[in-house]
Short mmCIF file of C-alpha atoms in Angstrom, two decimals:
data_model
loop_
_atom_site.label_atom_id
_atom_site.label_comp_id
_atom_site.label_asym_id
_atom_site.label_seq_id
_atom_site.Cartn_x
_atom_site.Cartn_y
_atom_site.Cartn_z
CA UNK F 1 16.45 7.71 -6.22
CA UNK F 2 12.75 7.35 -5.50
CA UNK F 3 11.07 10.07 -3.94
CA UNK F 4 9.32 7.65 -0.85
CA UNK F 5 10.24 9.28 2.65
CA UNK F 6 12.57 5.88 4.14
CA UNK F 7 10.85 4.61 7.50
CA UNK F 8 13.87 4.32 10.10
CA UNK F 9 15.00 2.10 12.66
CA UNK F 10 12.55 3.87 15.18
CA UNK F 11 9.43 3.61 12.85
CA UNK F 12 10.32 -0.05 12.27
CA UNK F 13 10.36 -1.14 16.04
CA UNK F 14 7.00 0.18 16.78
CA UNK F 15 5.24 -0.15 13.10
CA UNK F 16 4.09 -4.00 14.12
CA UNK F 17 2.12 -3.02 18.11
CA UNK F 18 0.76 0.41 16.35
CA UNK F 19 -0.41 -1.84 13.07
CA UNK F 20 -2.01 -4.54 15.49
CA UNK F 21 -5.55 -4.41 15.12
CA UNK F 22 -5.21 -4.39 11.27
CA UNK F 23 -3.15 -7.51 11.93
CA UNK F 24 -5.56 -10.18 13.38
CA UNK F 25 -6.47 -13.12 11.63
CA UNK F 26 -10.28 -11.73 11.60
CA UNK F 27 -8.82 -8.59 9.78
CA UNK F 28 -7.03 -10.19 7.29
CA UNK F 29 -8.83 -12.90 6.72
CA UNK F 30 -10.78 -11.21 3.31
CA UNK F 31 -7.52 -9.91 2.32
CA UNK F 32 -5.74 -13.17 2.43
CA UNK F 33 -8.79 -14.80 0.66
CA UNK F 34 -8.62 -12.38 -2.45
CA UNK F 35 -4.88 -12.14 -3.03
CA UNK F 36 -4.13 -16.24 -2.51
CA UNK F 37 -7.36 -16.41 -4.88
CA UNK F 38 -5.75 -14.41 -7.51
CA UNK F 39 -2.81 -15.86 -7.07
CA UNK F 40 -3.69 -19.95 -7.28
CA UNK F 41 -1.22 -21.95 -7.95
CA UNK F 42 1.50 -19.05 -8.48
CA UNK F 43 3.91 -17.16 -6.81
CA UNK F 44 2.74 -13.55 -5.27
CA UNK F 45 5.22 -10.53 -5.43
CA UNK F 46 4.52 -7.87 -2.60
CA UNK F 47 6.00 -4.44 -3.21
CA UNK F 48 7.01 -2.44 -0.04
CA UNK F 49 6.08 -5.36 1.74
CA UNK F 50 7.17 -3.78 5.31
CA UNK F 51 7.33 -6.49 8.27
CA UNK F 52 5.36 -8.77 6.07
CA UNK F 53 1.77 -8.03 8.32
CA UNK F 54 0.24 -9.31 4.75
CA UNK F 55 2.96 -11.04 3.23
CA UNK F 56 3.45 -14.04 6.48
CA UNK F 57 0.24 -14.53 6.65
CA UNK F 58 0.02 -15.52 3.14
CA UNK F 59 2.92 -17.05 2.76
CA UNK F 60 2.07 -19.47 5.49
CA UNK F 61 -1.55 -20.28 3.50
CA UNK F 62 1.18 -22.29 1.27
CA UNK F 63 1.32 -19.09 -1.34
CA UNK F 64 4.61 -18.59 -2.37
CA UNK F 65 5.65 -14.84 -1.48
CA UNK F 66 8.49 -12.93 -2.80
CA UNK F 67 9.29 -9.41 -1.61
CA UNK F 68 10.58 -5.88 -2.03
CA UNK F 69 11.06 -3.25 0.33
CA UNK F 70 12.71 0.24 0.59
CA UNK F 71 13.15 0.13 4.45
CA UNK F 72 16.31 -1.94 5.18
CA UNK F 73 14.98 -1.60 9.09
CA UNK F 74 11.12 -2.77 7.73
CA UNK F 75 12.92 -6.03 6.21
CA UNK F 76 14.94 -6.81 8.99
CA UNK F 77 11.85 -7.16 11.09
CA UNK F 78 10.27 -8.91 8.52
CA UNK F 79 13.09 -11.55 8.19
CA UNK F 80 12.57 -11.84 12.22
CA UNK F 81 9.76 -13.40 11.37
CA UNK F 82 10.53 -15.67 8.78
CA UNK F 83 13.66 -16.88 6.71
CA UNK F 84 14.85 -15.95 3.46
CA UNK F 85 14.43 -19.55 2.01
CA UNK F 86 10.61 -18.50 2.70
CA UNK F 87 9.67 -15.21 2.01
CA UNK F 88 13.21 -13.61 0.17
CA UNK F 89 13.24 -9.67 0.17
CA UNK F 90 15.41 -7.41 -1.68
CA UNK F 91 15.94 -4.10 -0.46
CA UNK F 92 15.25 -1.53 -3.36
CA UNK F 93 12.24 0.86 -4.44
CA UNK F 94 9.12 -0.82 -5.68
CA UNK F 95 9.35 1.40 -8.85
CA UNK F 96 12.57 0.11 -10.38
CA UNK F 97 13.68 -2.95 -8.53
CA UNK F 98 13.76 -6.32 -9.93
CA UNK F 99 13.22 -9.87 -8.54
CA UNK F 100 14.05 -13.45 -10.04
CA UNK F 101 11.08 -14.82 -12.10
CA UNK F 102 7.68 -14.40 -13.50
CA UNK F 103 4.59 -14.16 -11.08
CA UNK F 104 1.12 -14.46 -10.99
CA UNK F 105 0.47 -11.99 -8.87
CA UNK F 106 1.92 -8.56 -8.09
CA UNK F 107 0.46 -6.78 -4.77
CA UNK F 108 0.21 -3.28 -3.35
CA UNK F 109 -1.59 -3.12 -0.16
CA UNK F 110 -2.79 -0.29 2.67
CA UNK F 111 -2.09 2.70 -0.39
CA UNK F 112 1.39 2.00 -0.38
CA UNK F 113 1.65 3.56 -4.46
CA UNK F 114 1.04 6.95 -2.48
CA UNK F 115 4.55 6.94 -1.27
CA UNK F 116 6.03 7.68 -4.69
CA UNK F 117 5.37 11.13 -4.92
CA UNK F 118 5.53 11.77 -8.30
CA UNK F 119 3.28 10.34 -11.10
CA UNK F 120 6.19 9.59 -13.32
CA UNK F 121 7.23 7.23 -10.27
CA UNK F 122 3.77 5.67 -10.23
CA UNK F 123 3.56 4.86 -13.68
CA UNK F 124 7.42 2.90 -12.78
CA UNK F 125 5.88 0.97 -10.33
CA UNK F 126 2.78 -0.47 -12.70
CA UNK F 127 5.48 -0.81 -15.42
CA UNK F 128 7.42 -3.04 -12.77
CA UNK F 129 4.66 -4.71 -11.79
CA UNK F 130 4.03 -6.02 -15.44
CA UNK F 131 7.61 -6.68 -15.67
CA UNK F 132 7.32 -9.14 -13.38
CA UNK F 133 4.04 -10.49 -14.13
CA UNK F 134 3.73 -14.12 -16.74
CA UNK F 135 1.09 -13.91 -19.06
CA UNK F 136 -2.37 -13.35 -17.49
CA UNK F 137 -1.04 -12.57 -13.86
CA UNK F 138 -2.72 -10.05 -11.95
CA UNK F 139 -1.80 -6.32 -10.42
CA UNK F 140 -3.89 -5.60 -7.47
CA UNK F 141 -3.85 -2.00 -5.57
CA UNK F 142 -5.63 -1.14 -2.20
CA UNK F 143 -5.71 2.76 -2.33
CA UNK F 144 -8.04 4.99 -0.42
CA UNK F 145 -10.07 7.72 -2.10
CA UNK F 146 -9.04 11.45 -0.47
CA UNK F 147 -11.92 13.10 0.72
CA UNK F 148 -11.62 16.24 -0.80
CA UNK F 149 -15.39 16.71 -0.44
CA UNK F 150 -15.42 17.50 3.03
CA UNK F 151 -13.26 20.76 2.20
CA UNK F 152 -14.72 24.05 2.37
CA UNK F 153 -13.32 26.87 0.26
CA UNK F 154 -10.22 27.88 1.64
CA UNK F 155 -9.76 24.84 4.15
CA UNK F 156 -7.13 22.24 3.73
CA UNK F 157 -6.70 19.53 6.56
CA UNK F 158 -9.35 16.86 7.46
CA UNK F 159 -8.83 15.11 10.79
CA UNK F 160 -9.30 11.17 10.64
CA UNK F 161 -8.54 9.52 13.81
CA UNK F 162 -9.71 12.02 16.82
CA UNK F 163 -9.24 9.62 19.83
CA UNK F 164 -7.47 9.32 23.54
CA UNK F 165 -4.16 8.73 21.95
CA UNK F 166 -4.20 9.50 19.02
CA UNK F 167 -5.17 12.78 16.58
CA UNK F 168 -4.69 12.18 13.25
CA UNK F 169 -4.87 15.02 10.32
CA UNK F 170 -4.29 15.27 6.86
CA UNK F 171 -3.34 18.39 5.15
CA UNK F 172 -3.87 18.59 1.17
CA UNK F 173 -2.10 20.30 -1.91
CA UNK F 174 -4.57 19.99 -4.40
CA UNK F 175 -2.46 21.60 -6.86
CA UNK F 176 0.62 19.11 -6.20
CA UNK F 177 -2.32 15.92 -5.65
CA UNK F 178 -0.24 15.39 -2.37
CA UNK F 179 -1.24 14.81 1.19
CA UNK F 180 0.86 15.19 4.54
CA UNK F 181 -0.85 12.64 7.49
CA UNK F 182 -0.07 14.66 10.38
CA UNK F 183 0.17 12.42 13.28
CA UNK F 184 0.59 13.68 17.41
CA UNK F 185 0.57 10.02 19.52
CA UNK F 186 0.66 9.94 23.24
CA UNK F 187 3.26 7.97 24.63
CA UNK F 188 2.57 5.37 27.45
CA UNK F 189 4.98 7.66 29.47
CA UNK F 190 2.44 10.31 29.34
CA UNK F 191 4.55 12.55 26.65
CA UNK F 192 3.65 13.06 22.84
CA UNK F 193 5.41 12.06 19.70
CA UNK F 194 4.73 13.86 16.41
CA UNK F 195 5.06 12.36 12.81
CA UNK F 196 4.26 13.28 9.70
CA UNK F 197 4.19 11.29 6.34
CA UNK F 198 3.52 12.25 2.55
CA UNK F 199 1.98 10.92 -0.19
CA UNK F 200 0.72 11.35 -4.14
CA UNK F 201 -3.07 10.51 -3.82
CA UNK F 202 -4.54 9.20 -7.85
CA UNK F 203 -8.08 8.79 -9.22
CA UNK F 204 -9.08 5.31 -10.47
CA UNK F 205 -9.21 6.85 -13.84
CA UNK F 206 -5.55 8.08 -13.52
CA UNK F 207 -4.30 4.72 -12.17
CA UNK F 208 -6.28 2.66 -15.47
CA UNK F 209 -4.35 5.08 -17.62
CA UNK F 210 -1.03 3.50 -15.82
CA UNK F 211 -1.94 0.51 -15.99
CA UNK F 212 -2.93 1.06 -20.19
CA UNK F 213 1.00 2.33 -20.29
CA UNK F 214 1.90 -0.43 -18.56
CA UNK F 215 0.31 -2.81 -21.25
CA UNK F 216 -2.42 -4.23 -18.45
CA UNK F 217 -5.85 -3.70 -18.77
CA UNK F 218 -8.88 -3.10 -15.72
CA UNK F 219 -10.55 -6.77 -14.51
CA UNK F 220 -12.42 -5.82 -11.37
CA UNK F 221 -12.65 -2.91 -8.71
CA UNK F 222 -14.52 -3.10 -5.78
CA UNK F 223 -14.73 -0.84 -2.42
CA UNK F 224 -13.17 -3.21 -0.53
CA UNK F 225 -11.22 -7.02 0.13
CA UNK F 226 -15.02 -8.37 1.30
CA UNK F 227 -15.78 -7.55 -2.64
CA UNK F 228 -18.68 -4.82 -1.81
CA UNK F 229 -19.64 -2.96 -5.16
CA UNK F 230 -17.26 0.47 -5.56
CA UNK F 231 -19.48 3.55 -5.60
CA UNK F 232 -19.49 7.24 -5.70
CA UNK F 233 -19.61 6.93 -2.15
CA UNK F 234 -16.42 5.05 -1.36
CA UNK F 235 -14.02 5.74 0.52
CA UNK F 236 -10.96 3.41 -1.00
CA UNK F 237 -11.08 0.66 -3.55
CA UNK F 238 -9.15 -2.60 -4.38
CA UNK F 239 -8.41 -2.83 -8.32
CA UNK F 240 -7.51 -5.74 -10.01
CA UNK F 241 -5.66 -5.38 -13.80
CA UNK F 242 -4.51 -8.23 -16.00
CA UNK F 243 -1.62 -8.85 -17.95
CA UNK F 244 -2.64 -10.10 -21.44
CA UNK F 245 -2.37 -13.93 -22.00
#
């Protein structure tokens, strides 16, 4: 059993009109560029591909997408969309499941590795990933950086949304390298919904190491899908490792 908390039917219903602004064609636009780029002529493989906000889009720019999810609710959104002769999905954990065929590119987008908690878990998914991956394909993570600098001694939550309808918090276990986003939404009814999800924040470093077990090796890494230069001062980064020919 993976260790990912398993979005429900209510999560699912709402995850598309809360997601919206990160679902415009002017958002995705760079991130559709660099995955159907790395992908050419291929087929893509999206793990925990949700309701597809990434995986439609580039499906429909003629890339052929495959996916897996853990949410049963997620997919069946997702297949509202679009048919299975399109975009198949089979419902499983991104860490041990298994699709038909070789790819050229295998995808994890909006730090979806976080959600297996453990680092054994995480070092599944890249070996996955290169199972699934022909010779010379492409693993690409989008994974934000935690900003533990911004944590005085003794302090361990950093807010990051503070808005009218929305406060957003993340609590850290630095020991356990986990995070809980805390999450208190007001309704359009005037009430307030709390939430909380987890997940197992990794270093670059840590993730390269994967990737070495996994038998790929680092290509690129940049701060972000518009291909600015990754610094000391990001705050996320989109890696790129290779499969040997």
């Amino acid at each position: 059993m993976t260790s990912s908390d398993l979005w429900d039917n209510a999560t699912a219903d709402r995850y598309d009109a809360e997601e919206a602004p990160r679902s415009t064609a002017h958002f995705l636009g760079p991130t559709l560029d660099f995955l159907s780029g790395l992908a050419g002529d291929g087929r893509a493989l999206e793990f925990a591909i949700g309701t597809g906000r990434v995986g439609v889009p580039l499906r429909e720019r003629g890339v052929p997408v495959a996916g897996i999810e853990l949410s049963a609710p997620m997919a069946a959104v997702l297949r509202s969309k679009i048919d299975e002769d399109r975009l198949p999905v089979v419902i499983g954990d991104m860490a041990t499941t298994t699709v038909p065929g070789e790819f050229s590119l295998v995808y994890l987008v909006y730090n979806t590795i976080g959600n297996l908690l453990t680092q054994d878990e995480q070092v599944e998914c890249f070996r996955n990933a290169a199972r699934h991956l022909e010779p010379g394909g492409r693993f690409v993570v989008e994974l934000g950086l935690p900003p533990l600098r911004l944590l005085p001694p003794t302090q361990v939550a950093v807010p990051f949304d503070v808005s009218e309808r929305h406060l957003g918090v993340d609590t850290f276990d630095l020991v356990e390298q986990t995070l809980v986003s805390h999450h208190l939404t007001r309704e359009d009814d005037g009430r307030y919904r709390r939430g909380a999800t987890r997940q197992r924040y990794a270093w670059p470093a840590e993730l390269d190491l994967m990737a070495r077990i996994a038998g790929l090796r680092l290509e690129r890494r940049v701060a972000d899908w518009d291909g600015e230069p990754f610094t000391q001062d990001s705050t996320g980064h989109i890696s790129v490792w290779r499969k040997p020919d």
